[in-house]
Amino acid sequence: MSVTIKVRQNGSLLVEGEDVKLIDWTGAEYVVPKKPFALCRCGQSKERPFCDGSHKLCNFQAAEGAPGPKKMPVDPPPPPPEPAG
């Protein structure tokens, strides 16, 4: 199963999937208490990196949505042929 990370409006990052590992900068693996699980985005959780709901108490605001699809660059037209001569 694939892993999905959902950015919650004014809240945590919800991580869904069965084959998920959370690794720190040293390579040590966190014990994931349950699946799915949420990661803190507000910086106030006492259970970091996991969310404990502190974003609700600190009035965390982060409601940015994903940008729309990027337009592919349009190739410039080919240069005109060189005059014979």
mmCIF file of N, CA, C and O in Angstrom:
data_model
loop_
_atom_site.group_PDB
_atom_site.id
_atom_site.type_symbol
_atom_site.label_atom_id
_atom_site.label_comp_id
_atom_site.label_asym_id
_atom_site.label_seq_id
_atom_site.Cartn_x
_atom_site.Cartn_y
_atom_site.Cartn_z
ATOM 1 N N MET A 1 0.841 -1.180 0.000
ATOM 2 C CA MET A 1 0.000 0.000 0.000
ATOM 3 C C MET A 1 0.885 1.241 0.000
ATOM 4 O O MET A 1 1.916 1.295 0.644
ATOM 5 N N SER A 2 0.453 2.231 -0.702
ATOM 6 C CA SER A 2 1.236 3.457 -0.760
ATOM 7 C C SER A 2 1.041 4.282 0.517
ATOM 8 O O SER A 2 0.116 4.066 1.287
ATOM 9 N N VAL A 3 1.935 5.215 0.707
ATOM 10 C CA VAL A 3 1.882 6.110 1.857
ATOM 11 C C VAL A 3 1.297 7.434 1.392
ATOM 12 O O VAL A 3 1.661 7.955 0.338
ATOM 13 N N THR A 4 0.394 7.986 2.191
ATOM 14 C CA THR A 4 -0.205 9.281 1.907
ATOM 15 C C THR A 4 0.034 10.189 3.101
ATOM 16 O O THR A 4 -0.141 9.764 4.243
ATOM 17 N N ILE A 5 0.451 11.420 2.837
ATOM 18 C CA ILE A 5 0.604 12.415 3.888
ATOM 19 C C ILE A 5 -0.374 13.544 3.576
ATOM 20 O O ILE A 5 -0.268 14.193 2.534
ATOM 21 N N LYS A 6 -1.331 13.733 4.471
ATOM 22 C CA LYS A 6 -2.345 14.772 4.287
ATOM 23 C C LYS A 6 -2.003 15.973 5.167
ATOM 24 O O LYS A 6 -1.787 15.821 6.366
ATOM 25 N N VAL A 7 -1.965 17.142 4.562
ATOM 26 C CA VAL A 7 -1.749 18.376 5.298
ATOM 27 C C VAL A 7 -3.117 18.831 5.788
ATOM 28 O O VAL A 7 -3.989 19.150 4.995
ATOM 29 N N ARG A 8 -3.294 18.831 7.087
ATOM 30 C CA ARG A 8 -4.579 19.241 7.657
ATOM 31 C C ARG A 8 -4.604 20.756 7.848
ATOM 32 O O ARG A 8 -3.618 21.345 8.302
ATOM 33 N N GLN A 9 -5.741 21.364 7.535
ATOM 34 C CA GLN A 9 -5.876 22.806 7.687
ATOM 35 C C GLN A 9 -5.693 23.182 9.151
ATOM 36 O O GLN A 9 -6.371 22.652 10.033
ATOM 37 N N ASN A 10 -4.736 24.063 9.409
ATOM 38 C CA ASN A 10 -4.434 24.545 10.763
ATOM 39 C C ASN A 10 -4.130 23.408 11.729
ATOM 40 O O ASN A 10 -4.433 23.503 12.918
ATOM 41 N N GLY A 11 -3.550 22.338 11.235
ATOM 42 C CA GLY A 11 -3.283 21.200 12.103
ATOM 43 C C GLY A 11 -2.070 20.403 11.686
ATOM 44 O O GLY A 11 -1.121 20.918 11.097
ATOM 45 N N SER A 12 -2.131 19.137 11.989
ATOM 46 C CA SER A 12 -0.989 18.233 11.836
ATOM 47 C C SER A 12 -0.873 17.685 10.417
ATOM 48 O O SER A 12 -1.677 17.994 9.534
ATOM 49 N N LEU A 13 0.134 16.855 10.240
ATOM 50 C CA LEU A 13 0.314 16.086 9.015
ATOM 51 C C LEU A 13 -0.146 14.665 9.316
ATOM 52 O O LEU A 13 0.422 13.998 10.185
ATOM 53 N N LEU A 14 -1.173 14.191 8.629
ATOM 54 C CA LEU A 14 -1.692 12.851 8.849
ATOM 55 C C LEU A 14 -0.978 11.888 7.908
ATOM 56 O O LEU A 14 -1.022 12.060 6.686
ATOM 57 N N VAL A 15 -0.317 10.884 8.478
ATOM 58 C CA VAL A 15 0.445 9.912 7.701
ATOM 59 C C VAL A 15 -0.349 8.610 7.677
ATOM 60 O O VAL A 15 -0.618 8.018 8.724
ATOM 61 N N GLU A 16 -0.731 8.181 6.474
ATOM 62 C CA GLU A 16 -1.521 6.971 6.301
ATOM 63 C C GLU A 16 -0.757 5.969 5.452
ATOM 64 O O GLU A 16 -0.123 6.342 4.477
ATOM 65 N N GLY A 17 -0.835 4.712 5.827
ATOM 66 C CA GLY A 17 -0.169 3.639 5.100
ATOM 67 C C GLY A 17 0.348 2.606 6.076
ATOM 68 O O GLY A 17 0.622 2.926 7.233
ATOM 69 N N GLU A 18 0.461 1.387 5.628
ATOM 70 C CA GLU A 18 0.901 0.301 6.512
ATOM 71 C C GLU A 18 2.416 0.184 6.582
ATOM 72 O O GLU A 18 2.967 -0.112 7.623
ATOM 73 N N ASP A 19 3.096 0.401 5.483
ATOM 74 C CA ASP A 19 4.546 0.200 5.435
ATOM 75 C C ASP A 19 5.258 1.539 5.604
ATOM 76 O O ASP A 19 5.922 2.027 4.703
ATOM 77 N N VAL A 20 5.078 2.163 6.783
ATOM 78 C CA VAL A 20 5.654 3.475 7.061
ATOM 79 C C VAL A 20 6.656 3.357 8.191
ATOM 80 O O VAL A 20 6.363 2.750 9.218
ATOM 81 N N LYS A 21 7.839 3.922 7.985
ATOM 82 C CA LYS A 21 8.832 4.021 9.050
ATOM 83 C C LYS A 21 9.141 5.491 9.244
ATOM 84 O O LYS A 21 9.239 6.249 8.285
ATOM 85 N N LEU A 22 9.318 5.900 10.484
ATOM 86 C CA LEU A 22 9.711 7.261 10.813
ATOM 87 C C LEU A 22 11.105 7.174 11.421
ATOM 88 O O LEU A 22 11.302 6.536 12.457
ATOM 89 N N ILE A 23 12.067 7.798 10.759
ATOM 90 C CA ILE A 23 13.483 7.688 11.110
ATOM 91 C C ILE A 23 14.009 9.071 11.493
ATOM 92 O O ILE A 23 13.726 10.051 10.814
ATOM 93 N N ASP A 24 14.818 9.142 12.578
ATOM 94 C CA ASP A 24 15.415 10.428 12.945
ATOM 95 C C ASP A 24 16.715 10.649 12.175
ATOM 96 O O ASP A 24 17.128 9.829 11.363
ATOM 97 N N TRP A 25 17.370 11.764 12.435
ATOM 98 C CA TRP A 25 18.573 12.143 11.695
ATOM 99 C C TRP A 25 19.744 11.204 11.916
ATOM 100 O O TRP A 25 20.694 11.194 11.122
ATOM 101 N N THR A 26 19.712 10.380 12.978
ATOM 102 C CA THR A 26 20.804 9.436 13.228
ATOM 103 C C THR A 26 20.536 8.069 12.615
ATOM 104 O O THR A 26 21.379 7.195 12.677
ATOM 105 N N GLY A 27 19.332 7.890 12.071
ATOM 106 C CA GLY A 27 18.946 6.606 11.501
ATOM 107 C C GLY A 27 18.136 5.745 12.461
ATOM 108 O O GLY A 27 17.727 4.642 12.108
ATOM 109 N N ALA A 28 17.913 6.234 13.698
ATOM 110 C CA ALA A 28 17.113 5.486 14.671
ATOM 111 C C ALA A 28 15.638 5.583 14.293
ATOM 112 O O ALA A 28 15.153 6.639 13.893
ATOM 113 N N GLU A 29 14.947 4.474 14.451
ATOM 114 C CA GLU A 29 13.531 4.421 14.089
ATOM 115 C C GLU A 29 12.654 4.734 15.289
ATOM 116 O O GLU A 29 12.870 4.225 16.387
ATOM 117 N N TYR A 30 11.679 5.613 15.080
ATOM 118 C CA TYR A 30 10.689 5.899 16.113
ATOM 119 C C TYR A 30 9.716 4.730 16.217
ATOM 120 O O TYR A 30 9.419 4.075 15.221
ATOM 121 N N VAL A 31 9.210 4.496 17.413
ATOM 122 C CA VAL A 31 8.125 3.551 17.598
ATOM 123 C C VAL A 31 6.845 4.313 17.276
ATOM 124 O O VAL A 31 6.523 5.304 17.937
ATOM 125 N N VAL A 32 6.150 3.878 16.245
ATOM 126 C CA VAL A 32 4.913 4.535 15.838
ATOM 127 C C VAL A 32 3.787 3.950 16.682
ATOM 128 O O VAL A 32 3.537 2.744 16.621
ATOM 129 N N PRO A 33 3.127 4.790 17.503
ATOM 130 C CA PRO A 33 2.142 4.278 18.452
ATOM 131 C C PRO A 33 0.913 3.662 17.800
ATOM 132 O O PRO A 33 0.320 2.740 18.353
ATOM 133 N N LYS A 34 0.519 4.151 16.649
ATOM 134 C CA LYS A 34 -0.651 3.623 15.946
ATOM 135 C C LYS A 34 -0.583 4.085 14.507
ATOM 136 O O LYS A 34 0.166 4.999 14.165
ATOM 137 N N LYS A 35 -1.342 3.459 13.663
ATOM 138 C CA LYS A 35 -1.434 3.877 12.266
ATOM 139 C C LYS A 35 -2.902 4.032 11.941
ATOM 140 O O LYS A 35 -3.697 3.193 12.346
ATOM 141 N N PRO A 36 -3.305 5.090 11.270
ATOM 142 C CA PRO A 36 -2.468 6.206 10.849
ATOM 143 C C PRO A 36 -1.984 7.018 12.040
ATOM 144 O O PRO A 36 -2.491 6.867 13.143
ATOM 145 N N PHE A 37 -0.985 7.885 11.803
ATOM 146 C CA PHE A 37 -0.481 8.741 12.871
ATOM 147 C C PHE A 37 -0.314 10.161 12.345
ATOM 148 O O PHE A 37 -0.310 10.388 11.141
ATOM 149 N N ALA A 38 -0.216 11.106 13.276
ATOM 150 C CA ALA A 38 -0.109 12.510 12.906
ATOM 151 C C ALA A 38 1.215 13.075 13.399
ATOM 152 O O ALA A 38 1.654 12.774 14.503
ATOM 153 N N LEU A 39 1.825 13.901 12.566
ATOM 154 C CA LEU A 39 3.072 14.582 12.907
ATOM 155 C C LEU A 39 2.782 16.049 13.212
ATOM 156 O O LEU A 39 1.970 16.685 12.538
ATOM 157 N N CYS A 40 3.463 16.560 14.221
ATOM 158 C CA CYS A 40 3.281 17.944 14.660
ATOM 159 C C CYS A 40 3.803 18.909 13.605
ATOM 160 O O CYS A 40 4.860 18.710 13.030
ATOM 161 N N ARG A 41 3.036 19.964 13.382
ATOM 162 C CA ARG A 41 3.447 21.046 12.494
ATOM 163 C C ARG A 41 3.582 22.363 13.232
ATOM 164 O O ARG A 41 4.225 23.284 12.757
ATOM 165 N N CYS A 42 2.979 22.463 14.411
ATOM 166 C CA CYS A 42 2.967 23.743 15.133
ATOM 167 C C CYS A 42 4.197 23.930 16.016
ATOM 168 O O CYS A 42 4.506 25.043 16.427
ATOM 169 N N GLY A 43 4.896 22.840 16.344
ATOM 170 C CA GLY A 43 6.078 22.929 17.194
ATOM 171 C C GLY A 43 5.783 22.929 18.684
ATOM 172 O O GLY A 43 6.699 23.040 19.486
ATOM 173 N N GLN A 44 4.525 22.814 19.081
ATOM 174 C CA GLN A 44 4.151 22.904 20.489
ATOM 175 C C GLN A 44 3.881 21.550 21.149
ATOM 176 O O GLN A 44 3.681 21.487 22.360
ATOM 177 N N SER A 45 3.860 20.470 20.383
ATOM 178 C CA SER A 45 3.528 19.153 20.933
ATOM 179 C C SER A 45 4.548 18.704 21.968
ATOM 180 O O SER A 45 5.751 18.894 21.799
ATOM 181 N N LYS A 46 4.077 18.099 23.016
ATOM 182 C CA LYS A 46 4.958 17.506 24.038
ATOM 183 C C LYS A 46 5.395 16.103 23.612
ATOM 184 O O LYS A 46 6.217 15.491 24.280
ATOM 185 N N GLU A 47 4.843 15.601 22.530
ATOM 186 C CA GLU A 47 5.144 14.252 22.025
ATOM 187 C C GLU A 47 5.872 14.303 20.678
ATOM 188 O O GLU A 47 5.809 13.346 19.926
ATOM 189 N N ARG A 48 6.520 15.436 20.364
ATOM 190 C CA ARG A 48 7.171 15.579 19.063
ATOM 191 C C ARG A 48 8.083 14.411 18.766
ATOM 192 O O ARG A 48 8.744 13.933 19.675
ATOM 193 N N PRO A 49 8.080 13.953 17.540
ATOM 194 C CA PRO A 49 7.517 14.584 16.352
ATOM 195 C C PRO A 49 6.019 14.313 16.162
ATOM 196 O O PRO A 49 5.426 14.784 15.201
ATOM 197 N N PHE A 50 5.412 13.569 17.071
ATOM 198 C CA PHE A 50 3.998 13.241 16.931
ATOM 199 C C PHE A 50 3.127 14.390 17.426
ATOM 200 O O PHE A 50 3.523 15.149 18.306
ATOM 201 N N CYS A 51 1.939 14.494 16.873
ATOM 202 C CA CYS A 51 0.989 15.531 17.271
ATOM 203 C C CYS A 51 0.246 15.092 18.526
ATOM 204 O O CYS A 51 -0.158 13.938 18.649
ATOM 205 N N ASP A 52 0.065 16.034 19.464
ATOM 206 C CA ASP A 52 -0.747 15.762 20.658
ATOM 207 C C ASP A 52 -1.957 16.691 20.750
ATOM 208 O O ASP A 52 -2.617 16.763 21.770
ATOM 209 N N GLY A 53 -2.232 17.426 19.667
ATOM 210 C CA GLY A 53 -3.377 18.325 19.638
ATOM 211 C C GLY A 53 -3.077 19.728 20.126
ATOM 212 O O GLY A 53 -3.983 20.562 20.202
ATOM 213 N N SER A 54 -1.811 20.022 20.449
ATOM 214 C CA SER A 54 -1.453 21.345 20.972
ATOM 215 C C SER A 54 -1.757 22.479 19.999
ATOM 216 O O SER A 54 -1.944 23.614 20.422
ATOM 217 N N HIS A 55 -1.836 22.179 18.704
ATOM 218 C CA HIS A 55 -2.122 23.221 17.713
ATOM 219 C C HIS A 55 -3.474 23.890 17.986
ATOM 220 O O HIS A 55 -3.669 25.052 17.665
ATOM 221 N N LYS A 56 -4.380 23.149 18.608
ATOM 222 C CA LYS A 56 -5.694 23.714 18.925
ATOM 223 C C LYS A 56 -5.585 24.751 20.049
ATOM 224 O O LYS A 56 -6.326 25.726 20.072
ATOM 225 N N LEU A 57 -4.650 24.536 20.979
ATOM 226 C CA LEU A 57 -4.485 25.446 22.118
ATOM 227 C C LEU A 57 -3.659 26.679 21.777
ATOM 228 O O LEU A 57 -3.844 27.732 22.378
ATOM 229 N N CYS A 58 -2.739 26.545 20.834
ATOM 230 C CA CYS A 58 -1.854 27.675 20.509
ATOM 231 C C CYS A 58 -2.362 28.474 19.306
ATOM 232 O O CYS A 58 -1.666 29.369 18.840
ATOM 233 N N ASN A 59 -3.557 28.127 18.812
ATOM 234 C CA ASN A 59 -4.170 28.841 17.692
ATOM 235 C C ASN A 59 -3.282 28.812 16.452
ATOM 236 O O ASN A 59 -3.099 29.813 15.767
ATOM 237 N N PHE A 60 -2.715 27.650 16.165
ATOM 238 C CA PHE A 60 -1.846 27.468 15.007
ATOM 239 C C PHE A 60 -2.615 27.761 13.726
ATOM 240 O O PHE A 60 -3.723 27.283 13.532
ATOM 241 N N GLN A 61 -2.041 28.574 12.862
ATOM 242 C CA GLN A 61 -2.657 28.932 11.589
ATOM 243 C C GLN A 61 -1.735 28.530 10.447
ATOM 244 O O GLN A 61 -0.613 29.020 10.364
ATOM 245 N N ALA A 62 -2.205 27.664 9.603
ATOM 246 C CA ALA A 62 -1.474 27.267 8.404
ATOM 247 C C ALA A 62 -2.469 26.615 7.466
ATOM 248 O O ALA A 62 -2.681 25.419 7.510
ATOM 249 N N ALA A 63 -3.103 27.406 6.674
ATOM 250 C CA ALA A 63 -4.169 26.905 5.819
ATOM 251 C C ALA A 63 -3.789 26.939 4.338
ATOM 252 O O ALA A 63 -4.650 27.003 3.485
ATOM 253 N N GLU A 64 -2.494 26.909 4.063
ATOM 254 C CA GLU A 64 -2.101 26.946 2.664
ATOM 255 C C GLU A 64 -2.479 25.630 1.980
ATOM 256 O O GLU A 64 -2.321 24.556 2.539
ATOM 257 N N GLY A 65 -3.014 25.741 0.799
ATOM 258 C CA GLY A 65 -3.376 24.554 0.028
ATOM 259 C C GLY A 65 -2.298 24.238 -0.979
ATOM 260 O O GLY A 65 -1.386 25.036 -1.221
ATOM 261 N N ALA A 66 -2.414 23.074 -1.555
ATOM 262 C CA ALA A 66 -1.454 22.679 -2.586
ATOM 263 C C ALA A 66 -1.657 23.569 -3.815
ATOM 264 O O ALA A 66 -2.783 23.927 -4.146
ATOM 265 N N PRO A 67 -0.562 23.941 -4.469
ATOM 266 C CA PRO A 67 -0.712 24.751 -5.674
ATOM 267 C C PRO A 67 -1.343 23.913 -6.784
ATOM 268 O O PRO A 67 -1.277 22.684 -6.763
ATOM 269 N N GLY A 68 -1.945 24.578 -7.713
ATOM 270 C CA GLY A 68 -2.513 23.875 -8.861
ATOM 271 C C GLY A 68 -1.412 23.241 -9.689
ATOM 272 O O GLY A 68 -0.220 23.446 -9.425
ATOM 273 N N PRO A 69 -1.787 22.475 -10.682
ATOM 274 C CA PRO A 69 -0.757 21.828 -11.508
ATOM 275 C C PRO A 69 0.090 22.867 -12.229
ATOM 276 O O PRO A 69 -0.412 23.901 -12.661
ATOM 277 N N LYS A 70 1.358 22.581 -12.300
ATOM 278 C CA LYS A 70 2.261 23.497 -12.997
ATOM 279 C C LYS A 70 2.098 23.285 -14.491
ATOM 280 O O LYS A 70 1.948 22.166 -14.965
ATOM 281 N N LYS A 71 2.155 24.386 -15.212
ATOM 282 C CA LYS A 71 2.064 24.296 -16.665
ATOM 283 C C LYS A 71 3.416 23.875 -17.209
ATOM 284 O O LYS A 71 4.456 24.342 -16.750
ATOM 285 N N MET A 72 3.360 23.008 -18.172
ATOM 286 C CA MET A 72 4.590 22.583 -18.828
ATOM 287 C C MET A 72 5.110 23.746 -19.666
ATOM 288 O O MET A 72 4.323 24.456 -20.308
ATOM 289 N N PRO A 73 6.431 23.959 -19.683
ATOM 290 C CA PRO A 73 6.950 25.061 -20.498
ATOM 291 C C PRO A 73 6.677 24.788 -21.979
ATOM 292 O O PRO A 73 6.741 23.647 -22.433
ATOM 293 N N VAL A 74 6.340 25.836 -22.670
ATOM 294 C CA VAL A 74 6.081 25.722 -24.097
ATOM 295 C C VAL A 74 7.408 25.865 -24.823
ATOM 296 O O VAL A 74 8.160 26.810 -24.580
ATOM 297 N N ASP A 75 7.687 24.905 -25.702
ATOM 298 C CA ASP A 75 8.924 24.988 -26.485
ATOM 299 C C ASP A 75 8.821 26.164 -27.448
ATOM 300 O O ASP A 75 7.782 26.367 -28.088
ATOM 301 N N PRO A 76 9.907 26.948 -27.559
ATOM 302 C CA PRO A 76 9.861 28.055 -28.520
ATOM 303 C C PRO A 76 9.777 27.493 -29.941
ATOM 304 O O PRO A 76 10.229 26.378 -30.202
ATOM 305 N N PRO A 77 9.201 28.251 -30.878
ATOM 306 C CA PRO A 77 9.133 27.759 -32.255
ATOM 307 C C PRO A 77 10.536 27.614 -32.833
ATOM 308 O O PRO A 77 11.459 28.329 -32.427
ATOM 309 N N PRO A 78 10.695 26.703 -33.784
ATOM 310 C CA PRO A 78 12.033 26.531 -34.375
ATOM 311 C C PRO A 78 12.432 27.793 -35.155
ATOM 312 O O PRO A 78 11.567 28.520 -35.647
ATOM 313 N N PRO A 79 13.729 28.057 -35.235
ATOM 314 C CA PRO A 79 14.165 29.244 -35.978
ATOM 315 C C PRO A 79 13.840 29.084 -37.477
ATOM 316 O O PRO A 79 13.762 27.958 -37.976
ATOM 317 N N PRO A 80 13.664 30.206 -38.188
ATOM 318 C CA PRO A 80 13.404 30.091 -39.632
ATOM 319 C C PRO A 80 14.617 29.508 -40.350
ATOM 320 O O PRO A 80 15.740 29.618 -39.873
ATOM 321 N N PRO A 81 14.357 28.862 -41.503
ATOM 322 C CA PRO A 81 15.503 28.279 -42.234
ATOM 323 C C PRO A 81 16.461 29.364 -42.719
ATOM 324 O O PRO A 81 16.077 30.491 -42.965
ATOM 325 N N GLU A 82 17.718 28.990 -42.809
ATOM 326 C CA GLU A 82 18.758 29.903 -43.298
ATOM 327 C C GLU A 82 18.520 30.178 -44.793
ATOM 328 O O GLU A 82 18.141 29.278 -45.531
ATOM 329 N N PRO A 83 18.722 31.431 -45.228
ATOM 330 C CA PRO A 83 18.553 31.707 -46.667
ATOM 331 C C PRO A 83 19.649 31.006 -47.487
ATOM 332 O O PRO A 83 20.777 30.863 -47.038
ATOM 333 N N ALA A 84 19.251 30.507 -48.652
ATOM 334 C CA ALA A 84 20.207 29.826 -49.538
ATOM 335 C C ALA A 84 21.139 30.851 -50.161
ATOM 336 O O ALA A 84 20.741 31.937 -50.511
ATOM 337 N N GLY A 85 22.353 30.480 -50.291
ATOM 338 C CA GLY A 85 23.105 31.486 -50.914
ATOM 339 C C GLY A 85 24.467 31.465 -51.076
ATOM 340 O O GLY A 85 25.371 31.854 -51.364
#
